[in-house]
Every structure is written in C-alpha cells, then in structure tokens.
Amino acid sequence: MIKVEDIVNDGEVKAIMFMAESQIEALGFTEHSVRHSTIVSRWAGQILHDIGKDEHRVELAKIAGYLHDIGNSVNRYNHAQSGAILAYKILTRLGMEYEDAAAIMMAIGNHDESEGLPVSDITAALILADKADVHKSRVRNNTTRVNLDNLNIHDRVNLAAEKSSVYVEKESNKIILDITIDTDKCPVMSYFEIYFKRMQLCRRAAEFLGREFSLMINGVRLL
C-alpha cells in the first residue's frame, strides 16, 4: 500500500507543492505550505482512527490531508477540483489502486467550503482537519510587522489564534474543535464573521461520521 511517507518524499509532489505555496504567497493568502499539509494529514488520520476506522482508511485520509491543497499550484480559484485531478494522476503513477486514488480525489475535490460536501468518511475527516488549522504561524512574517488595525480580518483571526486542535471526545461522542484566541488582538466574534460557513460544513462532516460537532474557544463551549 502507498503510504503518506511515499507521497511526502516524491519529487513531483515536492515540486507541485512548492509552486502551490509560491502562488499563495504571491496572492498574499495565509500559509498553505508543507506545515499546513502535514498538520491536516495527521489530524485527518487521527479522526478516522479514533472513530474506529481501519488502518487502510486512516492512511488514505492522511494522504488526502497532505495533498489537499496542491491545486493552488494551478490557481486559487477552484483549487479543490484541480488538486483532486492532480492527486489522482500522481497516486496512480505511484501504483495506488484506482479505487483508493479515486476516494482521495473525491475527498480533495470536496474539502473547500465554497462547494464541498462530506460525501465520504475520508472527505469528512479532511474537512474537519483542514478547517481546524487556525494559528498565528500561518500569518506571514511581513504581515505581522503591520499594525493590527491595518490587517484584514483573516490575518487578524489567525494572528490571534495561539493554539488550535481537533479531536474526538469519546465520552460525549463529539468531535471538538478547540481554539485559544488572544482577545486583545481579535474578538471572538470576528472568528464567527469569517468562519461561520466553515463551521456549518464541519457540523455536517461530524454528522456524516456519526458524531456531533462542538466548537470550544478559550475553554468555553460555543456550539
């Protein structure tokens, strides 16, 4: 079976991911590099593991998480769809079974909130993992030198996020998105202003996995 380590070390993947991050940086978006992909890969796999999926599905979720943003190498617009096609071609070249490659393709094609839906367990785990990565390290260094008042709302929210994680709380049967926000930099309400649609998608993703979605900010459960 193809492992996520095989994807990480593949020369074609490295080249495409470099180009994807180069374009995102040129456009001025928050970081979408190997750091983000690695975190999403780990969290997506952990979610499926913790709800009892087998090792095979867990590995597919990890691979989907690592490759989910490669479409940014083509264009930010419709990056989920272009990334899905790119991923399928890469995975079949590496010898992955067609059915598994197609499952990853479908997950990547549905991870963005603008047109995505949780249509499989891998898709749902990818959505939850991707939307959970809100953190100050995603704001670019040249941006952090700008006065907070001049930052756009996405940068302010990410810069204020000290910590974020997503996990399955087995006792309550919930999937928890837990975020710590510095409210001196950004009020909690700003998070909802820009991420409300993402939270709706996360709720649907958790429900697809047979769980309830819950959002916790600064130790307070809000959803």
PDB file of C-alpha atoms in Angstrom:
ATOM      1  CA  MET A   1       0.000   0.000   0.000  1.00  0.00           C
ATOM      2  CA  ILE A   2       1.152   3.514  -0.781  1.00  0.00           C
ATOM      3  CA  LYS A   3       1.932   5.363   2.471  1.00  0.00           C
ATOM      4  CA  VAL A   4       1.875   9.069   3.206  1.00  0.00           C
ATOM      5  CA  GLU A   5       5.672   8.925   3.551  1.00  0.00           C
ATOM      6  CA  ASP A   6       5.886   7.868  -0.105  1.00  0.00           C
ATOM      7  CA  ILE A   7       3.893  10.970  -1.048  1.00  0.00           C
ATOM      8  CA  VAL A   8       5.981  13.307   1.093  1.00  0.00           C
ATOM      9  CA  ASN A   9       9.212  12.074  -0.493  1.00  0.00           C
ATOM     10  CA  ASP A  10       8.032  12.084  -4.110  1.00  0.00           C
ATOM     11  CA  GLY A  11       9.859  14.595  -6.320  1.00  0.00           C
ATOM     12  CA  GLU A  12       6.794  15.533  -8.352  1.00  0.00           C
ATOM     13  CA  VAL A  13       4.793  16.210  -5.197  1.00  0.00           C
ATOM     14  CA  LYS A  14       7.576  18.377  -3.795  1.00  0.00           C
ATOM     15  CA  ALA A  15       7.741  20.439  -6.977  1.00  0.00           C
ATOM     16  CA  ILE A  16       3.971  20.964  -7.189  1.00  0.00           C
ATOM     17  CA  MET A  17       3.657  21.845  -3.507  1.00  0.00           C
ATOM     18  CA  PHE A  18       6.468  24.371  -3.823  1.00  0.00           C
ATOM     19  CA  MET A  19       4.689  26.009  -6.744  1.00  0.00           C
ATOM     20  CA  ALA A  20       1.382  25.972  -4.878  1.00  0.00           C
ATOM     21  CA  GLU A  21       2.846  27.815  -1.918  1.00  0.00           C
ATOM     22  CA  SER A  22       4.662  30.242  -4.220  1.00  0.00           C
ATOM     23  CA  GLN A  23       1.355  31.241  -5.783  1.00  0.00           C
ATOM     24  CA  ILE A  24      -0.417  31.528  -2.421  1.00  0.00           C
ATOM     25  CA  GLU A  25       2.394  33.732  -1.127  1.00  0.00           C
ATOM     26  CA  ALA A  26       2.242  35.945  -4.236  1.00  0.00           C
ATOM     27  CA  LEU A  27      -1.510  36.364  -3.717  1.00  0.00           C
ATOM     28  CA  GLY A  28      -1.000  37.318  -0.072  1.00  0.00           C
ATOM     29  CA  PHE A  29      -3.007  34.469   1.478  1.00  0.00           C
ATOM     30  CA  THR A  30      -2.183  32.785   4.773  1.00  0.00           C
ATOM     31  CA  GLU A  31       0.317  29.921   4.741  1.00  0.00           C
ATOM     32  CA  HIS A  32      -0.712  26.753   2.870  1.00  0.00           C
ATOM     33  CA  SER A  33       2.704  25.064   2.808  1.00  0.00           C
ATOM     34  CA  VAL A  34       4.100  21.722   3.973  1.00  0.00           C
ATOM     35  CA  ARG A  35       3.459  22.820   7.553  1.00  0.00           C
ATOM     36  CA  HIS A  36      -0.292  23.102   6.991  1.00  0.00           C
ATOM     37  CA  SER A  37      -0.442  19.950   4.869  1.00  0.00           C
ATOM     38  CA  THR A  38       1.422  17.918   7.487  1.00  0.00           C
ATOM     39  CA  ILE A  39      -0.897  19.037  10.275  1.00  0.00           C
ATOM     40  CA  VAL A  40      -4.041  18.361   8.238  1.00  0.00           C
ATOM     41  CA  SER A  41      -2.679  14.942   7.253  1.00  0.00           C
ATOM     42  CA  ARG A  42      -2.054  13.985  10.875  1.00  0.00           C
ATOM     43  CA  TRP A  43      -5.388  15.251  12.188  1.00  0.00           C
ATOM     44  CA  ALA A  44      -7.444  13.680   9.387  1.00  0.00           C
ATOM     45  CA  GLY A  45      -5.853  10.295  10.041  1.00  0.00           C
ATOM     46  CA  GLN A  46      -6.301  10.627  13.794  1.00  0.00           C
ATOM     47  CA  ILE A  47     -10.003  11.433  13.464  1.00  0.00           C
ATOM     48  CA  LEU A  48     -10.682   8.283  11.451  1.00  0.00           C
ATOM     49  CA  HIS A  49      -8.510   6.226  13.793  1.00  0.00           C
ATOM     50  CA  ASP A  50     -10.379   7.476  16.852  1.00  0.00           C
ATOM     51  CA  ILE A  51     -13.803   6.647  15.426  1.00  0.00           C
ATOM     52  CA  GLY A  52     -12.658   3.097  14.719  1.00  0.00           C
ATOM     53  CA  LYS A  53     -11.822   3.065  11.001  1.00  0.00           C
ATOM     54  CA  ASP A  54      -9.288   0.520   9.808  1.00  0.00           C
ATOM     55  CA  GLU A  55      -5.645   1.290   9.088  1.00  0.00           C
ATOM     56  CA  HIS A  56      -6.256   1.413   5.337  1.00  0.00           C
ATOM     57  CA  ARG A  57      -8.862   4.189   5.574  1.00  0.00           C
ATOM     58  CA  VAL A  58      -6.702   6.056   8.070  1.00  0.00           C
ATOM     59  CA  GLU A  59      -3.776   6.032   5.645  1.00  0.00           C
ATOM     60  CA  LEU A  60      -5.954   7.261   2.786  1.00  0.00           C
ATOM     61  CA  ALA A  61      -7.128  10.142   4.975  1.00  0.00           C
ATOM     62  CA  LYS A  62      -3.519  11.039   5.778  1.00  0.00           C
ATOM     63  CA  ILE A  63      -2.633  11.109   2.082  1.00  0.00           C
ATOM     64  CA  ALA A  64      -5.700  13.203   1.242  1.00  0.00           C
ATOM     65  CA  GLY A  65      -4.730  15.610   4.006  1.00  0.00           C
ATOM     66  CA  TYR A  66      -1.213  16.005   2.720  1.00  0.00           C
ATOM     67  CA  LEU A  67      -2.245  16.584  -0.908  1.00  0.00           C
ATOM     68  CA  HIS A  68      -5.452  18.569  -0.388  1.00  0.00           C
ATOM     69  CA  ASP A  69      -4.071  21.998  -1.365  1.00  0.00           C
ATOM     70  CA  ILE A  70      -1.864  21.095  -4.353  1.00  0.00           C
ATOM     71  CA  GLY A  71      -4.438  22.649  -6.681  1.00  0.00           C
ATOM     72  CA  ASN A  72      -3.130  26.032  -5.580  1.00  0.00           C
ATOM     73  CA  SER A  73      -0.277  25.342  -7.996  1.00  0.00           C
ATOM     74  CA  VAL A  74      -2.788  25.825 -10.826  1.00  0.00           C
ATOM     75  CA  ASN A  75      -4.951  28.632  -9.470  1.00  0.00           C
ATOM     76  CA  ARG A  76      -6.524  29.552  -6.151  1.00  0.00           C
ATOM     77  CA  TYR A  77      -9.912  29.555  -7.866  1.00  0.00           C
ATOM     78  CA  ASN A  78     -11.356  26.021  -7.933  1.00  0.00           C
ATOM     79  CA  HIS A  79      -8.168  24.712  -6.329  1.00  0.00           C
ATOM     80  CA  ALA A  80     -10.050  21.794  -4.768  1.00  0.00           C
ATOM     81  CA  GLN A  81     -11.107  20.438  -8.155  1.00  0.00           C
ATOM     82  CA  SER A  82      -7.777  20.952  -9.917  1.00  0.00           C
ATOM     83  CA  GLY A  83      -5.975  19.494  -6.905  1.00  0.00           C
ATOM     84  CA  ALA A  84      -8.210  16.434  -6.970  1.00  0.00           C
ATOM     85  CA  ILE A  85      -7.269  15.676 -10.590  1.00  0.00           C
ATOM     86  CA  LEU A  86      -3.575  16.289  -9.922  1.00  0.00           C
ATOM     87  CA  ALA A  87      -3.666  13.985  -6.898  1.00  0.00           C
ATOM     88  CA  TYR A  88      -5.351  11.167  -8.838  1.00  0.00           C
ATOM     89  CA  LYS A  89      -2.699  11.278 -11.556  1.00  0.00           C
ATOM     90  CA  ILE A  90       0.136  11.294  -9.022  1.00  0.00           C
ATOM     91  CA  LEU A  91      -1.305   8.443  -6.961  1.00  0.00           C
ATOM     92  CA  THR A  92      -1.997   6.178  -9.932  1.00  0.00           C
ATOM     93  CA  ARG A  93       1.519   6.880 -11.240  1.00  0.00           C
ATOM     94  CA  LEU A  94       2.867   5.687  -7.900  1.00  0.00           C
ATOM     95  CA  GLY A  95       0.874   2.475  -8.245  1.00  0.00           C
ATOM     96  CA  MET A  96      -2.085   3.121  -5.970  1.00  0.00           C
ATOM     97  CA  GLU A  97      -5.223   1.100  -6.664  1.00  0.00           C
ATOM     98  CA  TYR A  98      -7.668   3.062  -8.801  1.00  0.00           C
ATOM     99  CA  GLU A  99     -10.460   2.841  -6.232  1.00  0.00           C
ATOM    100  CA  ASP A 100      -8.261   4.254  -3.464  1.00  0.00           C
ATOM    101  CA  ALA A 101      -6.932   7.029  -5.698  1.00  0.00           C
ATOM    102  CA  ALA A 102     -10.490   7.920  -6.668  1.00  0.00           C
ATOM    103  CA  ALA A 103     -11.545   8.042  -3.000  1.00  0.00           C
ATOM    104  CA  ILE A 104      -8.766  10.539  -2.302  1.00  0.00           C
ATOM    105  CA  MET A 105      -9.656  12.502  -5.427  1.00  0.00           C
ATOM    106  CA  MET A 106     -13.250  12.820  -4.235  1.00  0.00           C
ATOM    107  CA  ALA A 107     -12.177  13.939  -0.758  1.00  0.00           C
ATOM    108  CA  ILE A 108      -9.849  16.636  -2.073  1.00  0.00           C
ATOM    109  CA  GLY A 109     -12.476  17.845  -4.541  1.00  0.00           C
ATOM    110  CA  ASN A 110     -14.916  18.389  -1.667  1.00  0.00           C
ATOM    111  CA  HIS A 111     -12.714  19.908   1.033  1.00  0.00           C
ATOM    112  CA  ASP A 112     -13.384  23.585   0.291  1.00  0.00           C
ATOM    113  CA  GLU A 113     -16.412  25.234   1.891  1.00  0.00           C
ATOM    114  CA  SER A 114     -17.375  27.102  -1.285  1.00  0.00           C
ATOM    115  CA  GLU A 115     -18.634  23.944  -2.998  1.00  0.00           C
ATOM    116  CA  GLY A 116     -17.603  20.955  -0.883  1.00  0.00           C
ATOM    117  CA  LEU A 117     -19.727  18.433   0.983  1.00  0.00           C
ATOM    118  CA  PRO A 118     -18.837  15.496   3.265  1.00  0.00           C
ATOM    119  CA  VAL A 119     -19.550  12.649   0.863  1.00  0.00           C
ATOM    120  CA  SER A 120     -17.318  10.008   2.484  1.00  0.00           C
ATOM    121  CA  ASP A 121     -15.547   9.305   5.755  1.00  0.00           C
ATOM    122  CA  ILE A 122     -12.235  10.469   4.243  1.00  0.00           C
ATOM    123  CA  THR A 123     -13.859  13.655   2.972  1.00  0.00           C
ATOM    124  CA  ALA A 124     -15.410  14.396   6.357  1.00  0.00           C
ATOM    125  CA  ALA A 125     -12.144  13.868   8.226  1.00  0.00           C
ATOM    126  CA  LEU A 126     -10.279  16.076   5.731  1.00  0.00           C
ATOM    127  CA  ILE A 127     -12.823  18.884   6.079  1.00  0.00           C
ATOM    128  CA  LEU A 128     -12.601  18.845   9.871  1.00  0.00           C
ATOM    129  CA  ALA A 129      -8.797  18.716   9.903  1.00  0.00           C
ATOM    130  CA  ASP A 130      -8.387  21.462   7.310  1.00  0.00           C
ATOM    131  CA  LYS A 131     -10.777  23.913   8.964  1.00  0.00           C
ATOM    132  CA  ALA A 132      -9.229  23.306  12.382  1.00  0.00           C
ATOM    133  CA  ASP A 133      -5.809  24.711  11.465  1.00  0.00           C
ATOM    134  CA  VAL A 134      -6.178  28.300  12.612  1.00  0.00           C
ATOM    135  CA  HIS A 135      -2.896  29.578  14.069  1.00  0.00           C
ATOM    136  CA  LYS A 136      -0.686  32.635  14.255  1.00  0.00           C
ATOM    137  CA  SER A 137       2.151  30.814  12.473  1.00  0.00           C
ATOM    138  CA  ARG A 138       0.041  30.869   9.290  1.00  0.00           C
ATOM    139  CA  VAL A 139       0.335  34.660   9.086  1.00  0.00           C
ATOM    140  CA  ARG A 140       3.359  35.649   7.037  1.00  0.00           C
ATOM    141  CA  ASN A 141       6.282  37.417   8.697  1.00  0.00           C
ATOM    142  CA  ASN A 142       5.957  40.558   6.588  1.00  0.00           C
ATOM    143  CA  THR A 143       2.285  40.765   7.582  1.00  0.00           C
ATOM    144  CA  THR A 144       2.946  40.572  11.312  1.00  0.00           C
ATOM    145  CA  ARG A 145       5.011  43.760  11.127  1.00  0.00           C
ATOM    146  CA  VAL A 146       1.933  45.686  10.010  1.00  0.00           C
ATOM    147  CA  ASN A 147      -0.224  47.479  12.578  1.00  0.00           C
ATOM    148  CA  LEU A 148      -3.075  45.209  13.700  1.00  0.00           C
ATOM    149  CA  ASP A 149      -5.629  47.813  12.667  1.00  0.00           C
ATOM    150  CA  ASN A 150      -4.441  47.530   9.072  1.00  0.00           C
ATOM    151  CA  LEU A 151      -4.663  43.737   8.847  1.00  0.00           C
ATOM    152  CA  ASN A 152      -7.543  42.074   7.049  1.00  0.00           C
ATOM    153  CA  ILE A 153      -9.896  40.069   9.224  1.00  0.00           C
ATOM    154  CA  HIS A 154      -8.456  36.681   8.172  1.00  0.00           C
ATOM    155  CA  ASP A 155      -4.951  37.710   9.210  1.00  0.00           C
ATOM    156  CA  ARG A 156      -6.202  39.164  12.485  1.00  0.00           C
ATOM    157  CA  VAL A 157      -8.035  35.998  13.424  1.00  0.00           C
ATOM    158  CA  ASN A 158      -5.085  33.761  12.570  1.00  0.00           C
ATOM    159  CA  LEU A 159      -2.615  36.053  14.325  1.00  0.00           C
ATOM    160  CA  ALA A 160      -4.770  35.962  17.461  1.00  0.00           C
ATOM    161  CA  ALA A 161      -5.025  32.151  17.466  1.00  0.00           C
ATOM    162  CA  GLU A 162      -2.487  30.864  19.973  1.00  0.00           C
ATOM    163  CA  LYS A 163      -3.463  27.207  19.694  1.00  0.00           C
ATOM    164  CA  SER A 164      -5.931  25.015  17.841  1.00  0.00           C
ATOM    165  CA  SER A 165      -6.689  21.323  17.713  1.00  0.00           C
ATOM    166  CA  VAL A 166      -9.431  18.941  16.662  1.00  0.00           C
ATOM    167  CA  TYR A 167     -10.136  15.648  18.365  1.00  0.00           C
ATOM    168  CA  VAL A 168     -12.761  13.010  19.042  1.00  0.00           C
ATOM    169  CA  GLU A 169     -14.146  13.164  22.577  1.00  0.00           C
ATOM    170  CA  LYS A 170     -15.181   9.555  23.051  1.00  0.00           C
ATOM    171  CA  GLU A 171     -17.112  10.131  26.278  1.00  0.00           C
ATOM    172  CA  SER A 172     -19.553  12.572  24.672  1.00  0.00           C
ATOM    173  CA  ASN A 173     -19.436  11.171  21.122  1.00  0.00           C
ATOM    174  CA  LYS A 174     -18.447  14.638  19.875  1.00  0.00           C
ATOM    175  CA  ILE A 175     -15.743  15.978  17.587  1.00  0.00           C
ATOM    176  CA  ILE A 176     -14.277  19.036  19.273  1.00  0.00           C
ATOM    177  CA  LEU A 177     -12.572  21.990  17.600  1.00  0.00           C
ATOM    178  CA  ASP A 178     -10.660  23.649  20.434  1.00  0.00           C
ATOM    179  CA  ILE A 179      -9.125  27.100  19.842  1.00  0.00           C
ATOM    180  CA  THR A 180      -7.321  29.532  22.099  1.00  0.00           C
ATOM    181  CA  ILE A 181      -7.633  33.152  20.932  1.00  0.00           C
ATOM    182  CA  ASP A 182      -5.874  36.262  22.232  1.00  0.00           C
ATOM    183  CA  THR A 183      -8.887  38.566  22.506  1.00  0.00           C
ATOM    184  CA  ASP A 184      -6.623  41.621  22.766  1.00  0.00           C
ATOM    185  CA  LYS A 185      -5.737  41.006  19.122  1.00  0.00           C
ATOM    186  CA  CYS A 186      -9.100  39.871  17.850  1.00  0.00           C
ATOM    187  CA  PRO A 187     -12.563  39.463  19.428  1.00  0.00           C
ATOM    188  CA  VAL A 188     -14.133  36.019  19.356  1.00  0.00           C
ATOM    189  CA  MET A 189     -16.995  37.371  17.249  1.00  0.00           C
ATOM    190  CA  SER A 190     -14.573  38.034  14.383  1.00  0.00           C
ATOM    191  CA  TYR A 191     -13.941  34.298  14.182  1.00  0.00           C
ATOM    192  CA  PHE A 192     -17.624  33.686  13.512  1.00  0.00           C
ATOM    193  CA  GLU A 193     -17.770  36.517  10.981  1.00  0.00           C
ATOM    194  CA  ILE A 194     -15.349  34.800   8.621  1.00  0.00           C
ATOM    195  CA  TYR A 195     -15.654  31.131   9.591  1.00  0.00           C
ATOM    196  CA  PHE A 196     -19.402  30.649  10.013  1.00  0.00           C
ATOM    197  CA  LYS A 197     -19.736  28.793   6.698  1.00  0.00           C
ATOM    198  CA  ARG A 198     -16.747  26.625   7.607  1.00  0.00           C
ATOM    199  CA  MET A 199     -18.339  25.736  10.939  1.00  0.00           C
ATOM    200  CA  GLN A 200     -21.530  24.723   9.150  1.00  0.00           C
ATOM    201  CA  LEU A 201     -19.501  22.409   6.919  1.00  0.00           C
ATOM    202  CA  CYS A 202     -17.678  20.992   9.963  1.00  0.00           C
ATOM    203  CA  ARG A 203     -21.013  20.241  11.600  1.00  0.00           C
ATOM    204  CA  ARG A 204     -22.153  18.337   8.520  1.00  0.00           C
ATOM    205  CA  ALA A 205     -18.823  16.491   8.381  1.00  0.00           C
ATOM    206  CA  ALA A 206     -19.086  15.399  12.011  1.00  0.00           C
ATOM    207  CA  GLU A 207     -22.670  14.259  11.446  1.00  0.00           C
ATOM    208  CA  PHE A 208     -21.545  12.193   8.446  1.00  0.00           C
ATOM    209  CA  LEU A 209     -19.154  10.393  10.820  1.00  0.00           C
ATOM    210  CA  GLY A 210     -21.976   9.803  13.298  1.00  0.00           C
ATOM    211  CA  ARG A 211     -20.724  12.428  15.722  1.00  0.00           C
ATOM    212  CA  GLU A 212     -21.823  15.833  16.965  1.00  0.00           C
ATOM    213  CA  PHE A 213     -19.620  18.853  16.219  1.00  0.00           C
ATOM    214  CA  SER A 214     -18.654  21.188  19.032  1.00  0.00           C
ATOM    215  CA  LEU A 215     -16.630  24.413  18.969  1.00  0.00           C
ATOM    216  CA  MET A 216     -14.686  25.465  22.058  1.00  0.00           C
ATOM    217  CA  ILE A 217     -12.953  28.861  22.242  1.00  0.00           C
ATOM    218  CA  ASN A 218     -10.873  29.854  25.274  1.00  0.00           C
ATOM    219  CA  GLY A 219     -12.328  26.989  27.276  1.00  0.00           C
ATOM    220  CA  VAL A 220     -15.948  27.950  26.600  1.00  0.00           C
ATOM    221  CA  ARG A 221     -18.113  25.624  24.539  1.00  0.00           C
ATOM    222  CA  LEU A 222     -19.939  27.770  21.972  1.00  0.00           C
ATOM    223  CA  LEU A 223     -21.511  25.074  19.792  1.00  0.00           C
TER     224      LEU A 223
END
